[in-house]
Short mmCIF file of C-alpha atoms in Angstrom, two decimals:
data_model
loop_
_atom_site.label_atom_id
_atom_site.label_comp_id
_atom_site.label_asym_id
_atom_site.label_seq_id
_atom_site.Cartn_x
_atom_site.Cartn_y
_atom_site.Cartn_z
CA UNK A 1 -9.50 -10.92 19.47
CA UNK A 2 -12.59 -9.18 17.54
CA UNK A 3 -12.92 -10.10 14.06
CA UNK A 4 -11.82 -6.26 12.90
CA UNK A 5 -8.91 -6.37 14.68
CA UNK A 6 -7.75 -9.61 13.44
CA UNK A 7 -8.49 -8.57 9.91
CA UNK A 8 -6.11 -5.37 10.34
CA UNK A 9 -2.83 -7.55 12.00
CA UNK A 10 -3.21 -9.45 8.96
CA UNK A 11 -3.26 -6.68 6.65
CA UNK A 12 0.14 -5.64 8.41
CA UNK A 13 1.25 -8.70 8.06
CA UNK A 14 0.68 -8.64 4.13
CA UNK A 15 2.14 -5.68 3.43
CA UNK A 16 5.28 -7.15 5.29
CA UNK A 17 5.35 -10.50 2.62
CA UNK A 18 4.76 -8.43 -0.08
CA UNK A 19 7.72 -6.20 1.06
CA UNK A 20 9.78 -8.98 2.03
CA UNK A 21 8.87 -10.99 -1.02
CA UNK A 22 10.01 -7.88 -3.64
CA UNK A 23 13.47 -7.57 -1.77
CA UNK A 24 14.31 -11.12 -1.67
CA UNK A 25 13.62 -12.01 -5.14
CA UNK A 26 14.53 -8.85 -6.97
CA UNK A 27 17.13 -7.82 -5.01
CA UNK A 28 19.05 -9.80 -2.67
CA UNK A 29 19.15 -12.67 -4.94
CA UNK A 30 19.59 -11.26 -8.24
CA UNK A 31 23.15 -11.11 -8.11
CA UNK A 32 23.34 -14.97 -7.45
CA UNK A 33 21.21 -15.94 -10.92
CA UNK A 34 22.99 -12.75 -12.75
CA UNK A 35 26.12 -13.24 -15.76
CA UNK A 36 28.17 -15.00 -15.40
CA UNK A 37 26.23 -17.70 -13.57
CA UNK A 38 25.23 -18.95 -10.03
CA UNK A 39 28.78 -21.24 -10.16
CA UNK A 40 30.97 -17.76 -10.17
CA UNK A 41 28.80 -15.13 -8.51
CA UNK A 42 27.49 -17.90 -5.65
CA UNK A 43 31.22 -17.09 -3.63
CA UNK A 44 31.28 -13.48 -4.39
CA UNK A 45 27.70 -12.62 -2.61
CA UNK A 46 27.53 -15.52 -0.40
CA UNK A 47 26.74 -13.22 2.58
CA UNK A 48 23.91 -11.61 0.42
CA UNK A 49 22.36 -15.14 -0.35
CA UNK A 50 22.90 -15.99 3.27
CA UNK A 51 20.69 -12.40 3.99
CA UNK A 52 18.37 -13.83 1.77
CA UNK A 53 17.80 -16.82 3.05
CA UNK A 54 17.33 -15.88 6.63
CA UNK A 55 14.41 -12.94 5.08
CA UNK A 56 12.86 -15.97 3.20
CA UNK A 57 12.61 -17.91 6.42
CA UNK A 58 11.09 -15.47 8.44
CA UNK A 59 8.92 -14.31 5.77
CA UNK A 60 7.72 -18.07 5.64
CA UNK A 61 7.08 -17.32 9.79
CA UNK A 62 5.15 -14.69 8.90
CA UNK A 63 2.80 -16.86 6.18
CA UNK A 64 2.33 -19.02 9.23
CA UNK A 65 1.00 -16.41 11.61
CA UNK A 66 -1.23 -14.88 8.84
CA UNK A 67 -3.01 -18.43 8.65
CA UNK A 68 -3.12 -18.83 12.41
CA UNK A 69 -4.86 -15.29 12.74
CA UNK A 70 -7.56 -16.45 9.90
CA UNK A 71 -7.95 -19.88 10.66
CA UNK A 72 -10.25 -18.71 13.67
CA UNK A 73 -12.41 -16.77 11.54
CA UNK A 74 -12.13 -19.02 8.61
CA UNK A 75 -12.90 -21.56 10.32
CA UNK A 76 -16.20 -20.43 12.24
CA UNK A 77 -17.57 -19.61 8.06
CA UNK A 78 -16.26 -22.86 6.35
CA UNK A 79 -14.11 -25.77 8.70
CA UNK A 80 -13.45 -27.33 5.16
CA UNK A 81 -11.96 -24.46 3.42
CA UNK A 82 -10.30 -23.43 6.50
CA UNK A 83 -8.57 -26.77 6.67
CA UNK A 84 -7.71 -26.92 2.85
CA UNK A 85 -6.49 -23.25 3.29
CA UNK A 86 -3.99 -24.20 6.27
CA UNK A 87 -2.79 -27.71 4.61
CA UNK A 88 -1.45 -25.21 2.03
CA UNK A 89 -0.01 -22.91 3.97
CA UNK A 90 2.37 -25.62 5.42
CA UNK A 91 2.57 -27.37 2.61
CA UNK A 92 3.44 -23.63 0.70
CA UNK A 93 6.11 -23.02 3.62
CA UNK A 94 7.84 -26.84 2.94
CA UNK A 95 8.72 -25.46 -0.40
CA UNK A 96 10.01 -22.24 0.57
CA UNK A 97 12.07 -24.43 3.17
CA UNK A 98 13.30 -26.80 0.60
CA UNK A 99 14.11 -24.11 -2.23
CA UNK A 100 16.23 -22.19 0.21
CA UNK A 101 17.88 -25.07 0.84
CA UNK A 102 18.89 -25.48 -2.42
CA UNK A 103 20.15 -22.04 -2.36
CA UNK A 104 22.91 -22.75 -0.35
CA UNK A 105 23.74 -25.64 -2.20
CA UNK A 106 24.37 -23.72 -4.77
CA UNK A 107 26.44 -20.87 -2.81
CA UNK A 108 28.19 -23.93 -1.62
CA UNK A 109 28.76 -25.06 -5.06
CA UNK A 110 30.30 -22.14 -6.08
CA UNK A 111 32.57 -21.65 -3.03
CA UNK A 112 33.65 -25.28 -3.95
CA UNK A 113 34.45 -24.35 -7.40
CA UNK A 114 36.22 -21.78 -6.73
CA UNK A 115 38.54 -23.15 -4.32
CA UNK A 116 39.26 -26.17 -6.97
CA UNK A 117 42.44 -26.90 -9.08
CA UNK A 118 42.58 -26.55 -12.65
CA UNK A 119 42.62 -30.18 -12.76
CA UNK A 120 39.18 -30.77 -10.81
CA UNK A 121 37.26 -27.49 -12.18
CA UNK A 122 36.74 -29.65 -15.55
CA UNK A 123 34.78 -32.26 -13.86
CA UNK A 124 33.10 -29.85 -11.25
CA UNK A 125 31.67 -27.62 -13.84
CA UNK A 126 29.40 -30.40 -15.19
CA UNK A 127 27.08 -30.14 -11.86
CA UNK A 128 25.69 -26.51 -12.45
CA UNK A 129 22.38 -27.19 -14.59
CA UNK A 130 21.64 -30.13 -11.93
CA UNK A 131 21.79 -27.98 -9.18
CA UNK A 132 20.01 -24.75 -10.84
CA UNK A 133 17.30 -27.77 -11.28
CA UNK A 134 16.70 -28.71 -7.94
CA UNK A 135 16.49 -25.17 -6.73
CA UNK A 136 14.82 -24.06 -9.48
CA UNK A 137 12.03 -26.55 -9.62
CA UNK A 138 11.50 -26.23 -6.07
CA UNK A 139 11.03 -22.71 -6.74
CA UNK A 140 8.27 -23.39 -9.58
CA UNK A 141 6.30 -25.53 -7.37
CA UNK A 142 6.61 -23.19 -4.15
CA UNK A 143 5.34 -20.60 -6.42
CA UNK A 144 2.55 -23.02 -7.82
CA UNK A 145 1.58 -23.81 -4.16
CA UNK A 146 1.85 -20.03 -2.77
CA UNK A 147 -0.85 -18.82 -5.88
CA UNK A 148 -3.11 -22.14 -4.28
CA UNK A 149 -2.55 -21.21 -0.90
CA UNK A 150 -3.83 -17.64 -1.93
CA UNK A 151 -6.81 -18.82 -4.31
CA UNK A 152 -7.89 -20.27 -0.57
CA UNK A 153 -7.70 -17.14 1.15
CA UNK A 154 -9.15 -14.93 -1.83
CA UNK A 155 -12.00 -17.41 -1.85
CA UNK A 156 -13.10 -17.52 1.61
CA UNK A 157 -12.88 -13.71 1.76
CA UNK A 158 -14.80 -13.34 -1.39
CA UNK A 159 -17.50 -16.14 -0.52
CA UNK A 160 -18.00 -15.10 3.05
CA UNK A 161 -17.90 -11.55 2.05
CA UNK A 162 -15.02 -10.61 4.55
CA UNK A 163 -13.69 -7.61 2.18
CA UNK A 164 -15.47 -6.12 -0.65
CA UNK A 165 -16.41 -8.71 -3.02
CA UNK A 166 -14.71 -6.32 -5.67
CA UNK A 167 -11.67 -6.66 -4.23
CA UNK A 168 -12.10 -10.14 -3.28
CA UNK A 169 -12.99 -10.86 -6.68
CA UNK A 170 -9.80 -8.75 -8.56
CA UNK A 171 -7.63 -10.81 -5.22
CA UNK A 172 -9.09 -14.37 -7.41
CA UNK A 173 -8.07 -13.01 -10.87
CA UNK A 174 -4.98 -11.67 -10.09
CA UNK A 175 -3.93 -15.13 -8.18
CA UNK A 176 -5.36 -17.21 -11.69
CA UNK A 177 -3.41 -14.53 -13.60
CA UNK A 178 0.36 -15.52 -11.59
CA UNK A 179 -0.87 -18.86 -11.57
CA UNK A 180 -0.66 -19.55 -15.32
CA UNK A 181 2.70 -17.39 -15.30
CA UNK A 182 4.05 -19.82 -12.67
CA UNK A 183 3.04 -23.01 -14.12
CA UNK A 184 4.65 -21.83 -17.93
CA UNK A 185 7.95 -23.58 -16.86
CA UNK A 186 6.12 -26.69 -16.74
CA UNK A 187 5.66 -26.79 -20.40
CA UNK A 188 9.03 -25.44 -21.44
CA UNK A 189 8.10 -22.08 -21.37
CA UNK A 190 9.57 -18.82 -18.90
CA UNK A 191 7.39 -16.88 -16.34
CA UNK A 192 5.60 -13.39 -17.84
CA UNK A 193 6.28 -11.27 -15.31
CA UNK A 194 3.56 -9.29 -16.45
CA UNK A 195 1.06 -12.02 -15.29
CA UNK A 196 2.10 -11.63 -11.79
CA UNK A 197 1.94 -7.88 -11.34
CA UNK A 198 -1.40 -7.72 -10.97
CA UNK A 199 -1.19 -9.80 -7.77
CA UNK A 200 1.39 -7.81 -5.99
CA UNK A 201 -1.20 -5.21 -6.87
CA UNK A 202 -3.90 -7.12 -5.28
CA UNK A 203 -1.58 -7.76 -2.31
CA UNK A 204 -1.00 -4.29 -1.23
CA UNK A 205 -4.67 -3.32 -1.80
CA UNK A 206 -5.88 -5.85 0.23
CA UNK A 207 -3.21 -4.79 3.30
CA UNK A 208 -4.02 -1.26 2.88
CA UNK A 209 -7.73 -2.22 2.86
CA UNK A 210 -7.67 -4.80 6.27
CA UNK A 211 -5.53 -2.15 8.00
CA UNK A 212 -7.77 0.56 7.48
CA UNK A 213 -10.60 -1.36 7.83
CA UNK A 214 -10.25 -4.68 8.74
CA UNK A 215 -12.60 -7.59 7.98
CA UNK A 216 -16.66 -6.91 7.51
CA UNK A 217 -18.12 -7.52 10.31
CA UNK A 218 -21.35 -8.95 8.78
CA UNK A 219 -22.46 -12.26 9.67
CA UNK A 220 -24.33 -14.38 7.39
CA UNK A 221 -28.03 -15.10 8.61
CA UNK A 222 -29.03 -19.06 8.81
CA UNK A 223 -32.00 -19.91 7.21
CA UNK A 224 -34.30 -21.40 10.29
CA UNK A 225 -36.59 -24.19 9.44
CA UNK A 226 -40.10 -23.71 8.40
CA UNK A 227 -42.56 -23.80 11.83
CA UNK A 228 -45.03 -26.44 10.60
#
């Protein structure tokens, strides 16, 4: 497959995360993590979690055939990178397994609690904060290793000149910028929202740009050795 037409599947294909990615987290899942708490909402919108789920798996399907489409052409500018950027990729798609996961647990949770006796509830109501922990750190960490897994991609586009290096180079800021949001909770502090917008800007600049356009087609020239 030519390099341009690669570059514009993968554009698609970034629109459709960024898509998925917004309706997942701001929508079907909100009600879950809304008052008055995952342990009563989890039974009420158990289908909607369950929705959510099955979006988050296939939009972890869809990370996986963006890498396979790039590897090829990552890989022909920088085998290193384009192993680093891959290892993250899974590694990225792990935690998105494992956080999901977790989801249920707590749906399951809540469905348990709610089909408890008075008597039980008491000592069933203690477990809440350790399962928001589990699926909450998972998320943290998925999030940690999606911004890495994208700091790969922005910087093999922007070294190899694949896109506009202006856009390459907004694609790296915005990914630092949602990286230091992410990694707040770390330190005991909550995620600025405001510090990841800029990448779901990025995002759907770069799709619009690789479907329209699709990766540069100029090749870097080797250097050839001196004739003595």
């Amino acid at each position: 497959m030519e390099k341009t037409n690669v570059g514009r599947w993968i554009g698609a294909l970034v629109l459709l995360q960024l898509v998925l990615g917004i309706y997942v987290n701001f929508a079907l899942t909100a009600p879950l993590y809304g008052e008055p708490g995952f342990a009563v909402n989890g039974a009420k919108v158990a289908n909607h979690i369950g929705a959510s789920v099955l979006l988050a798996v296939f939009g972890s399907l869809v990370s996986l055939t963006v890498a396979n489409l790039a590897y090829g052409t990552f890989k022909a500018h920088n085998p290193v990178l384009a192993r680093g950027y891959m290892m993250l990729v899974c590694i990225s798609v792990t935690l998105v397994l494992v956080e999901n996961i977790n989801t249920m647990a707590l749906v399951s949770f809540s469905q348990t609690l709610a089909q408890a006796d008075p008597t039980s509830q008491s000592t069933i109501q203690a477990l809440p904060s350790l399962f928001a922990a589990y699926r909450n750190w998972a998320h943290y960490i998925g999030l940690i290793m999606s911004g890495l897994m994208l700091l790969a991609f922005y910087l093999v586009l922007f070294r190899y000149r694949l896109i506009p290096m202006l856009l390459a180079g907004f694609g790296i800021l915005a990914v630092l910028s949602q990286l230091s949001s992410v990694s707040r909770p770390l330190f005991g502090l909550k995620v600025d929202f405001m510090l990841i917008a800029p990448l779901a800007l990025s995002q759907l600049l770069l799709g619009l740009w690789l479907i329209f356009k699709g990766f540069n087609s100029h090749q870097e020239t080797a250097v050839s050795p001196a004739k003595v």
